[in-house]
Short mmCIF file of C-alpha atoms (C1' of nucleotides) in Angstrom, two decimals:
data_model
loop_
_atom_site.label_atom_id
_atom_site.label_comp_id
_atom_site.label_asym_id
_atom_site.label_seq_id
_atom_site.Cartn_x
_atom_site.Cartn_y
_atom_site.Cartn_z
CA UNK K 1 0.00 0.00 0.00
CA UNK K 2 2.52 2.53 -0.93
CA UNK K 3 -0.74 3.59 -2.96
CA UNK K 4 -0.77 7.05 -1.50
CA UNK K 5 2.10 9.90 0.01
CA UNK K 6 1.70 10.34 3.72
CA UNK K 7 -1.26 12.82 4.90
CA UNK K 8 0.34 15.53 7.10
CA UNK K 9 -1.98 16.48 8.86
CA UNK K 10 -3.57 13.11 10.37
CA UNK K 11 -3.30 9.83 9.86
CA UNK K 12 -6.22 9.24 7.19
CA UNK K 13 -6.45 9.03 3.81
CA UNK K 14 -9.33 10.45 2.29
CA UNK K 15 -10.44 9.08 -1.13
CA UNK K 16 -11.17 12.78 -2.64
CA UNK K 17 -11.69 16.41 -1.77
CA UNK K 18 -14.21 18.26 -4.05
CA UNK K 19 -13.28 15.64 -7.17
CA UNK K 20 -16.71 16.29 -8.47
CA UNK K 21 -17.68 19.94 -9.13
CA UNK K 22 -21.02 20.80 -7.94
CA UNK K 23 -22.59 23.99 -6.27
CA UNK K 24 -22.17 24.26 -2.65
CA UNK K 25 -24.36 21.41 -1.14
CA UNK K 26 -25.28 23.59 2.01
CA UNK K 27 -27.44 25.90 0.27
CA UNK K 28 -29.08 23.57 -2.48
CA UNK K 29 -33.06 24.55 -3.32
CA UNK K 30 -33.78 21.41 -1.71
CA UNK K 31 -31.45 21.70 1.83
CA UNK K 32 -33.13 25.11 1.82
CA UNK K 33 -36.68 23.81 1.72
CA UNK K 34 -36.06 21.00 4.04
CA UNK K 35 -34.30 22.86 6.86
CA UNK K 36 -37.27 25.81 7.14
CA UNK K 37 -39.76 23.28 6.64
CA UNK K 38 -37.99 21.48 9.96
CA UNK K 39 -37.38 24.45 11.40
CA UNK K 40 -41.59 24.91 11.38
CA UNK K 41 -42.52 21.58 12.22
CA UNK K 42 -40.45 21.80 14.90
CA UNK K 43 -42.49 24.14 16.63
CA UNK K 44 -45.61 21.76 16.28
CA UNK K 45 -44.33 18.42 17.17
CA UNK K 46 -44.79 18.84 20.82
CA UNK K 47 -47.97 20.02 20.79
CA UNK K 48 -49.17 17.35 18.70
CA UNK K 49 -47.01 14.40 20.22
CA UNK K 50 -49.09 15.31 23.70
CA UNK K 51 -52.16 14.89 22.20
CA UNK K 52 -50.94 11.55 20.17
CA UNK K 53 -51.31 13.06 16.96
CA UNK K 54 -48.59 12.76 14.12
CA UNK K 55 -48.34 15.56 11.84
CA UNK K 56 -50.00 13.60 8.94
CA UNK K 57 -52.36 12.44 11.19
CA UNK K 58 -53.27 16.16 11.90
CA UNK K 59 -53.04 16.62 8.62
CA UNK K 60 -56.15 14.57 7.86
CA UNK K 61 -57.91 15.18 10.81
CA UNK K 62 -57.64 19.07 9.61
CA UNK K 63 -58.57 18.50 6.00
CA UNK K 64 -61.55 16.74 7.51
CA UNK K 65 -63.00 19.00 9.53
CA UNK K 66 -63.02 21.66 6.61
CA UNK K 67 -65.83 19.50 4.42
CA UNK K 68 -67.93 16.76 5.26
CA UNK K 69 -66.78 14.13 3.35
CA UNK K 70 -64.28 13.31 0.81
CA UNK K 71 -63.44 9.85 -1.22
CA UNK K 72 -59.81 8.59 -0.01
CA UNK K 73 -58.41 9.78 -3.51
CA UNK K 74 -59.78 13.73 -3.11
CA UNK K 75 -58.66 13.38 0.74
CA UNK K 76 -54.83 12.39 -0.20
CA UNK K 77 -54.62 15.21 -2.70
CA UNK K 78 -55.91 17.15 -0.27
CA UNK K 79 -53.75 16.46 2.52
CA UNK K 80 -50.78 15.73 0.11
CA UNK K 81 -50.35 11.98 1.12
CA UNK K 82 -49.51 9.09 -0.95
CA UNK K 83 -52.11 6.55 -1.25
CA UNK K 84 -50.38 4.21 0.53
CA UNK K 85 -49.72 6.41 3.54
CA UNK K 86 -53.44 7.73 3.64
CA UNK K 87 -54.66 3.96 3.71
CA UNK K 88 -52.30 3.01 6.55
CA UNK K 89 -53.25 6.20 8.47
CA UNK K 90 -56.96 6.09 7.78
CA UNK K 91 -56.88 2.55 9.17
CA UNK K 92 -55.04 3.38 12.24
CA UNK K 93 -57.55 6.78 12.90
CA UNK K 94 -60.60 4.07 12.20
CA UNK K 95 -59.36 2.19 14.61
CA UNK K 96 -59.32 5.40 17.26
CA UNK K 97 -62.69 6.48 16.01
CA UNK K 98 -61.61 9.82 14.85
CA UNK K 99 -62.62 9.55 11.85
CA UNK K 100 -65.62 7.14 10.10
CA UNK K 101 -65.92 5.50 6.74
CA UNK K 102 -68.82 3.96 4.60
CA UNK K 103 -68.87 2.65 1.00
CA UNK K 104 -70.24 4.86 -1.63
CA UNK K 105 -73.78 3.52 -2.64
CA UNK K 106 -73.31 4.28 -6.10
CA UNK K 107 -69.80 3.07 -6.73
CA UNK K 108 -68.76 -0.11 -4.63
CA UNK K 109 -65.26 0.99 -4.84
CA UNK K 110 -65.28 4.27 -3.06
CA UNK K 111 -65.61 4.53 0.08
CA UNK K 112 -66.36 8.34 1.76
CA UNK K 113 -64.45 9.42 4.65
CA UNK K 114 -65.79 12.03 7.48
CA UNK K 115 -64.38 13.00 10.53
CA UNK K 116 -66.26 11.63 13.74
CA UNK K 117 -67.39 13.31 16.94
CA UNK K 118 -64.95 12.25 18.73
CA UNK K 119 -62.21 13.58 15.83
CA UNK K 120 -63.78 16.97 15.91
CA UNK K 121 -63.28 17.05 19.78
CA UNK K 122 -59.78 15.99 19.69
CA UNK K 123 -59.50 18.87 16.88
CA UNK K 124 -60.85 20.84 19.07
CA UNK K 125 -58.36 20.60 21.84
CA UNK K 126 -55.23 20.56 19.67
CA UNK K 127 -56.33 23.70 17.74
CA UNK K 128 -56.00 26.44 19.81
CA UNK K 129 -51.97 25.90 21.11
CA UNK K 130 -51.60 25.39 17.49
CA UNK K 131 -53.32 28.78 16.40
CA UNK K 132 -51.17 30.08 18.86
CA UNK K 133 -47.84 28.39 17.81
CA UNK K 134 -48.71 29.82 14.25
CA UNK K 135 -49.70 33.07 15.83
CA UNK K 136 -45.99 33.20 17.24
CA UNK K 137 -44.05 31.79 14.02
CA UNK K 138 -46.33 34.47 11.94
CA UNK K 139 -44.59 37.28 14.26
CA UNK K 140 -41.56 36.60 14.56
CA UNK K 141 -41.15 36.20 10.95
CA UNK K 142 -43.42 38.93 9.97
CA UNK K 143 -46.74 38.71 8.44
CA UNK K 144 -46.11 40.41 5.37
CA UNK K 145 -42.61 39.01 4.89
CA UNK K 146 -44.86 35.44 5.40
CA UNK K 147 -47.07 36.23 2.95
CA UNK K 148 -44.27 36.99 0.86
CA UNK K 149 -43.09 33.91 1.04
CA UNK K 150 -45.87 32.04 0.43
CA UNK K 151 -46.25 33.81 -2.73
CA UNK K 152 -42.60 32.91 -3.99
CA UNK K 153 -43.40 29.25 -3.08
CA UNK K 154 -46.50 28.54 -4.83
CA UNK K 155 -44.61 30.29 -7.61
CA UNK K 156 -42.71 27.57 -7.34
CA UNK K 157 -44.64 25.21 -7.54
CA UNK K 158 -46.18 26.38 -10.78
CA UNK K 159 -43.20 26.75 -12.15
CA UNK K 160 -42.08 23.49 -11.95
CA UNK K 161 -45.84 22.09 -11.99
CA UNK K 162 -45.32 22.70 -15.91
CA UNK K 163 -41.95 21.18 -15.97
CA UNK K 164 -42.44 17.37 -14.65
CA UNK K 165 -45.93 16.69 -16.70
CA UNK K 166 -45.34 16.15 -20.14
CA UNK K 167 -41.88 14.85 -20.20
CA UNK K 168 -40.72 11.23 -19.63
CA UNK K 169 -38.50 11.09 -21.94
CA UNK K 170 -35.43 9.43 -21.19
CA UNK K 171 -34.98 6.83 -19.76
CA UNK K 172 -38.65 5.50 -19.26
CA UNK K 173 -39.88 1.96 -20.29
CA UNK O 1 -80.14 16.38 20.33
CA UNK O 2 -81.44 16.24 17.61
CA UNK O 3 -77.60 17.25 17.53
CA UNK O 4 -77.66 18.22 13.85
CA UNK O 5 -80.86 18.74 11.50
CA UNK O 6 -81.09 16.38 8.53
CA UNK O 7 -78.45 17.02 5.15
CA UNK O 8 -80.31 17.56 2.95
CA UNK O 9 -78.11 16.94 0.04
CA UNK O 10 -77.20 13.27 0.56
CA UNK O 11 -77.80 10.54 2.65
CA UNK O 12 -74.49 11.33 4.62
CA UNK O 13 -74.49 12.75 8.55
CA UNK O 14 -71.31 14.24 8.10
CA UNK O 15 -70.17 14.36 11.66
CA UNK O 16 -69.00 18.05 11.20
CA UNK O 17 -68.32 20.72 9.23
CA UNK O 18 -65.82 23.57 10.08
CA UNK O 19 -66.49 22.99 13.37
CA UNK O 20 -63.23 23.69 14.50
CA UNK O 21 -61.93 26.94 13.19
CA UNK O 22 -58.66 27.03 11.70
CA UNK O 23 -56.77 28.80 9.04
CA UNK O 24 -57.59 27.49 5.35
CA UNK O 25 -55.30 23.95 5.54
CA UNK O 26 -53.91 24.34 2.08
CA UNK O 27 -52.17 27.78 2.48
CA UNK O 28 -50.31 26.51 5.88
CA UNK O 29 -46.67 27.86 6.35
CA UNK O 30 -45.78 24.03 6.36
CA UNK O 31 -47.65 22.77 3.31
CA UNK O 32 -46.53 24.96 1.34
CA UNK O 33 -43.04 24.29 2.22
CA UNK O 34 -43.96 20.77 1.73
CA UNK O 35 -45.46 21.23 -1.75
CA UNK O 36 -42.66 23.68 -3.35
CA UNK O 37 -40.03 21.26 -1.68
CA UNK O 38 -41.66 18.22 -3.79
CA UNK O 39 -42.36 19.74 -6.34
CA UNK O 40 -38.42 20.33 -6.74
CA UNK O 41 -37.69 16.52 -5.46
CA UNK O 42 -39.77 15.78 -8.20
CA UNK O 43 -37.63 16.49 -10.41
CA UNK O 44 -34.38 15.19 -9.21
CA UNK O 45 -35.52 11.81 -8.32
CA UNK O 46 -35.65 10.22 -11.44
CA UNK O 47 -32.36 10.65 -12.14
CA UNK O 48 -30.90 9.72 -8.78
CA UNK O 49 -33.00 6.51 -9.19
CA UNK O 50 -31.55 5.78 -12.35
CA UNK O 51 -28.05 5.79 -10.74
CA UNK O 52 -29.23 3.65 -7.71
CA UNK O 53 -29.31 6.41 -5.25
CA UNK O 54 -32.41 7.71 -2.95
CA UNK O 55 -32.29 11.58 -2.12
CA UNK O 56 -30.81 10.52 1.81
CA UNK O 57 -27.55 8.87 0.44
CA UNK O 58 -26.98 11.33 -2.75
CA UNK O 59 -27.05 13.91 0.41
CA UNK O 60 -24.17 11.86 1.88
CA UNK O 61 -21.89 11.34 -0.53
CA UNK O 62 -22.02 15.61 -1.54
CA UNK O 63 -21.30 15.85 1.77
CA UNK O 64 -18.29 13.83 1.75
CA UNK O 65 -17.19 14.87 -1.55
CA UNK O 66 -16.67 18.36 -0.49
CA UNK O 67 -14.23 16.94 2.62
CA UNK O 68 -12.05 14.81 3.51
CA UNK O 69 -13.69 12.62 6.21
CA UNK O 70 -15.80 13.71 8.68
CA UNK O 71 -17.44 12.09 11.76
CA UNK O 72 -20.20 10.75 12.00
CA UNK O 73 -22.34 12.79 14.24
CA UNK O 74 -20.79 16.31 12.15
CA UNK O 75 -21.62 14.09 8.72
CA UNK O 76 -25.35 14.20 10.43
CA UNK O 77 -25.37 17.81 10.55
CA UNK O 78 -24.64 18.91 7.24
CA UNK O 79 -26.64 16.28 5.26
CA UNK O 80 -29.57 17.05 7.70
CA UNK O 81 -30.19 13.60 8.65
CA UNK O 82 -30.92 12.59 12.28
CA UNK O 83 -28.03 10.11 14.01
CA UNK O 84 -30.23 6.98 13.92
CA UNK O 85 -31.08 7.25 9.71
CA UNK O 86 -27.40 8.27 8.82
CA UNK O 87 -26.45 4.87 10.97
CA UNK O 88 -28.50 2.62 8.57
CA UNK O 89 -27.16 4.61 5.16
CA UNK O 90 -23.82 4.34 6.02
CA UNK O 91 -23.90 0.58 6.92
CA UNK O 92 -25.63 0.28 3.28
CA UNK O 93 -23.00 2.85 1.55
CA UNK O 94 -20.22 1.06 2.96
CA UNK O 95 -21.70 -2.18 1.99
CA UNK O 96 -21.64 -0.92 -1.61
CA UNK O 97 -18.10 0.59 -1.21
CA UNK O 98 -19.32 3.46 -1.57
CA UNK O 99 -18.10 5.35 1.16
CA UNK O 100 -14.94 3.82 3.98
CA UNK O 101 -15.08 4.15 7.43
CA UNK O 102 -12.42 3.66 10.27
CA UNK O 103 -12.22 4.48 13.68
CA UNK O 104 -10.98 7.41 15.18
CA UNK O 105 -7.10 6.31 16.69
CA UNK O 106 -7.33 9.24 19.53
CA UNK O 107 -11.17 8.02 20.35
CA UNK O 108 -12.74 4.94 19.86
CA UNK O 109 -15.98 6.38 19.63
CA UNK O 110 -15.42 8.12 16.81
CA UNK O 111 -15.33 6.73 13.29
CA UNK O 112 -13.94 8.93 10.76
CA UNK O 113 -16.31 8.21 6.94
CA UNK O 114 -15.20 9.30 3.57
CA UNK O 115 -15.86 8.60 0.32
CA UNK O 116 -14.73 5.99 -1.33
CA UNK O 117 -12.94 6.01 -5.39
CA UNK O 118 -16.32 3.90 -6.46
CA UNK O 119 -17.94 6.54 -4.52
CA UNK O 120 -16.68 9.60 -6.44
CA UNK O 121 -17.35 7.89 -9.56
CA UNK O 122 -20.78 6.98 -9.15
CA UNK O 123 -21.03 11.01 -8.09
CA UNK O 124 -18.97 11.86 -11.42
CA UNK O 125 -21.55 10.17 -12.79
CA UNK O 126 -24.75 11.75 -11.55
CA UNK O 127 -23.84 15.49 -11.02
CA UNK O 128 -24.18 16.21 -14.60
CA UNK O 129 -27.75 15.79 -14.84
CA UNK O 130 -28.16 16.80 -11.53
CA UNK O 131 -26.56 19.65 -12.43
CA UNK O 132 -28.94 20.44 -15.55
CA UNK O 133 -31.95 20.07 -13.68
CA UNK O 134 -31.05 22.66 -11.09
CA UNK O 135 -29.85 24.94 -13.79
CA UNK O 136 -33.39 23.81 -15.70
CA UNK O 137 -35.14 25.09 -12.57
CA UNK O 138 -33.24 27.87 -12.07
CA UNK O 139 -33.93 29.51 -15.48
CA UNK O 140 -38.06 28.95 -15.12
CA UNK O 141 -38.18 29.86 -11.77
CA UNK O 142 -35.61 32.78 -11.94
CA UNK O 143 -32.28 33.48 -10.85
CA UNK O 144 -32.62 36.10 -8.78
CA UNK O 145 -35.80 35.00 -7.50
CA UNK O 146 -34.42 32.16 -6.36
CA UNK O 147 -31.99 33.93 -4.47
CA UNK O 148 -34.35 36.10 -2.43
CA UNK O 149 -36.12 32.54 -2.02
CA UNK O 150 -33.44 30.97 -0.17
CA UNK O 151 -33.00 34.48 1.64
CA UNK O 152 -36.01 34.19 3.16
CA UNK O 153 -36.00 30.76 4.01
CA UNK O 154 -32.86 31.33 5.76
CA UNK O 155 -34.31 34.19 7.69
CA UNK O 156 -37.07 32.20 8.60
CA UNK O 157 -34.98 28.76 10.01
CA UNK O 158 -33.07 31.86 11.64
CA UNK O 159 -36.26 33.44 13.50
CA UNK O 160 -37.61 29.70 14.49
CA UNK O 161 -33.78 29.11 15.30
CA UNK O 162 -33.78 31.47 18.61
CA UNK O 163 -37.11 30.44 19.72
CA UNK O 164 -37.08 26.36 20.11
CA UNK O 165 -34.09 27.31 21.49
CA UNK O 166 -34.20 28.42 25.06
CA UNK O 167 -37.58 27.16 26.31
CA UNK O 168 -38.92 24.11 27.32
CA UNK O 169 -41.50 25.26 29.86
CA UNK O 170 -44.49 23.79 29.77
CA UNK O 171 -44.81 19.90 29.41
CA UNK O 172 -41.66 18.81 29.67
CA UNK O 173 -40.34 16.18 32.40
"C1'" DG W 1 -73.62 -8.99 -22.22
"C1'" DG W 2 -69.05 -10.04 -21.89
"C1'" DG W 3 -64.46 -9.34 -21.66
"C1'" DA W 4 -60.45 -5.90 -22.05
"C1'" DG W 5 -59.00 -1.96 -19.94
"C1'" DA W 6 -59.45 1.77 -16.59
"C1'" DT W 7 -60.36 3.11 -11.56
"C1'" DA W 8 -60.18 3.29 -6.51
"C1'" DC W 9 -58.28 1.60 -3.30
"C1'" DT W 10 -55.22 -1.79 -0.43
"C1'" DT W 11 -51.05 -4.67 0.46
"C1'" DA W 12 -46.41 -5.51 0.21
"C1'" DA W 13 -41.62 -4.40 0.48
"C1'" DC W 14 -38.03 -1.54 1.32
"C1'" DA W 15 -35.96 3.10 2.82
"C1'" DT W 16 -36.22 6.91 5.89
"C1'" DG W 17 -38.14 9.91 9.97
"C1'" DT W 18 -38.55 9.91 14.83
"C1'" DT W 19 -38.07 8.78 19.60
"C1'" DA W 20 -36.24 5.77 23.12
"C1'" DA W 21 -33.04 2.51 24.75
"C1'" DG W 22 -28.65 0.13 24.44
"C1'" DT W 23 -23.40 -0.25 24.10
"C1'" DG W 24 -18.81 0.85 24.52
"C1'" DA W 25 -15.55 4.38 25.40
"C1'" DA W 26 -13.97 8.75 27.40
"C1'" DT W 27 -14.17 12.24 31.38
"C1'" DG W 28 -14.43 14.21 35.64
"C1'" DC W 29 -14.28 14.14 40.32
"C1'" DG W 30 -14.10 12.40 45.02
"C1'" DC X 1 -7.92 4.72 41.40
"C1'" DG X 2 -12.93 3.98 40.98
"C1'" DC X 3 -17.12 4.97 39.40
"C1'" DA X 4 -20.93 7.89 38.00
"C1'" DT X 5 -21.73 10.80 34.09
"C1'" DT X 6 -21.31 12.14 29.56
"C1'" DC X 7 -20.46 11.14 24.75
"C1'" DA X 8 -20.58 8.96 20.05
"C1'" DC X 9 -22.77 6.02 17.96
"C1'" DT X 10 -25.95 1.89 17.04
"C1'" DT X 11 -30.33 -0.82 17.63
"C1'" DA X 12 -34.99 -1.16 18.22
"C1'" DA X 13 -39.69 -0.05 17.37
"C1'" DC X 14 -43.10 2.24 15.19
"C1'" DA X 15 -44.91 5.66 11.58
"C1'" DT X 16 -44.45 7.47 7.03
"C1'" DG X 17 -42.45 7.96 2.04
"C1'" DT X 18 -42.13 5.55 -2.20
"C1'" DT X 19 -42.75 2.27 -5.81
"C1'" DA X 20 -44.78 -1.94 -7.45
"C1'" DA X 21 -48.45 -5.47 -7.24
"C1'" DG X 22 -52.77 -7.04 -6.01
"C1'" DT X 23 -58.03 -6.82 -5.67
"C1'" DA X 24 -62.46 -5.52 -6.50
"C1'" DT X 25 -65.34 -2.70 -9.22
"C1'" DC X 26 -66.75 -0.13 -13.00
"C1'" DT X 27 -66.86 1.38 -18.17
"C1'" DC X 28 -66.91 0.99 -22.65
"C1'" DC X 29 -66.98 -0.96 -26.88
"C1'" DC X 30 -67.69 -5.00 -29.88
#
DNA sequence: GGGAGATACTTAACATGTTAAGTGAATGCG
DNA sequence: CGCATTCACTTAACATGTTAAGTATCTCCC
């Protein structure tokens, strides 16, 4: 192994230092969205971990309680959850009775989720430390600068809304 | 009660309907986060897939690329991973000699990771593309745009920063 | 009206997020 | 020195993210 010189410094011997050129990794789009989005949850967890709610959990609960019921399809678009999660979850808050479900009459397949009494009270208790919590993130930061914010976001969004639907190209089978 | 009066639309009893009164769920600080943050995920993970690679260990291996070796805990920090996550990659990443590991002479607590030669190749490999799709995203969304973006998302992991700082006052044990 | 294809979910399998507990090694202090 | 505490990490356990398959139902067209 006289495969490398000696490191001066210590005794390792890394493989590479910045071989592959790429933007600083720190302050990537992505590592930017992820860190403020923590940086907000992070406010929220507590509150809902005492009242045994996840934050997808919540998430339902809270999309819920806006309408009276939505198929499972309308409820993970609304909530932004993958199939998959939503069923897992929806079984798990059956099985608390916070929320109730019943098969469409006129399509077998459906079935038409609704938030239950019991849901709305929970809701009901968890709501107003996390209006407050809000309350407190939306001053600190500024309302306007919030708002701001948002904007630039859902720009975003658009933005690349147009991007990922009518290409797959490449490498797609 | 006659707790609610018949629907009169359907044959549902929805069990409520903005009961609870909360901000509009859809144009929450944290969905939106969640959405743009996607929506710009989106677009990456295709080509990370194609190379193998989820989002978590193409974090890694930037990080490592950019340094020599780092420790484990420090590696945590910068790819924003939590301890117990990072753990699991890096047994799989070393399994694929992707990445070495070896501990720490001066502490045997410590293990010292870097990346590996396969490693940097397989990154030679994907940062093109990667590349190209952040400048792709760049140019719709807008350079400078994008710069008072991540501004403001800095600003606002700052302002959340001080606050779940100090205080742990009220349910704690 | 019958079967191919589309739909609305659900299950399965694997990777990560999240919290708690475990393990081995270093530190500090009596 | 001895031992309780702290530290750096790993394991464990459970919930979700993500993709692929499976299942039942529905639609549409011949």
């Amino acid at each position: 192994m006289a495969k490398r010189p000696a490191d001066p410094a210590n005794g390792n011997e890394p493989a590479a230092r910045q071989v592959v050129p790429m933007r600083d990794f720190s302050r990537s789009l992505p590592m930017s969205l992820l860190r403020a989005r923590e940086a907000v949850m992070r406010q929220f967890r507590p509150s809902l971990r005492e009242h045994g709610l996840t934050e997808q959990q919540w998430r339902i609960l809270r999309a819920l309680a806006a309408i009276e019921a939505a198929e499972v399809t309308e409820l993970a678009r609304t909530a932004f959850l993958l199939g998959p999660s939503l069923s897992r979850i929806l079984r798990d808050l059956e099985a608390r009775n916070l929320i109730e479900r019943k098969t469409a009459k006129a399509d077998l397949r459906r079935s038409m989720v609704s938030i239950s009494k019991e849901g709305v009270k929970l809701m009901a208790s968890v709501a107003p430390s996390s209006e407050a919590i809000y309350a407190e993130i939306t001053q600190r930061f500024g309302a306007r600068k919030l708002a701001e914010l948002q904007e630039m976001l859902g720009e975003l969004e658009q933005s690349l809304a147009e991007l990922g639907a009518g290409e797959e190209a490449s490498a797609e089978e």
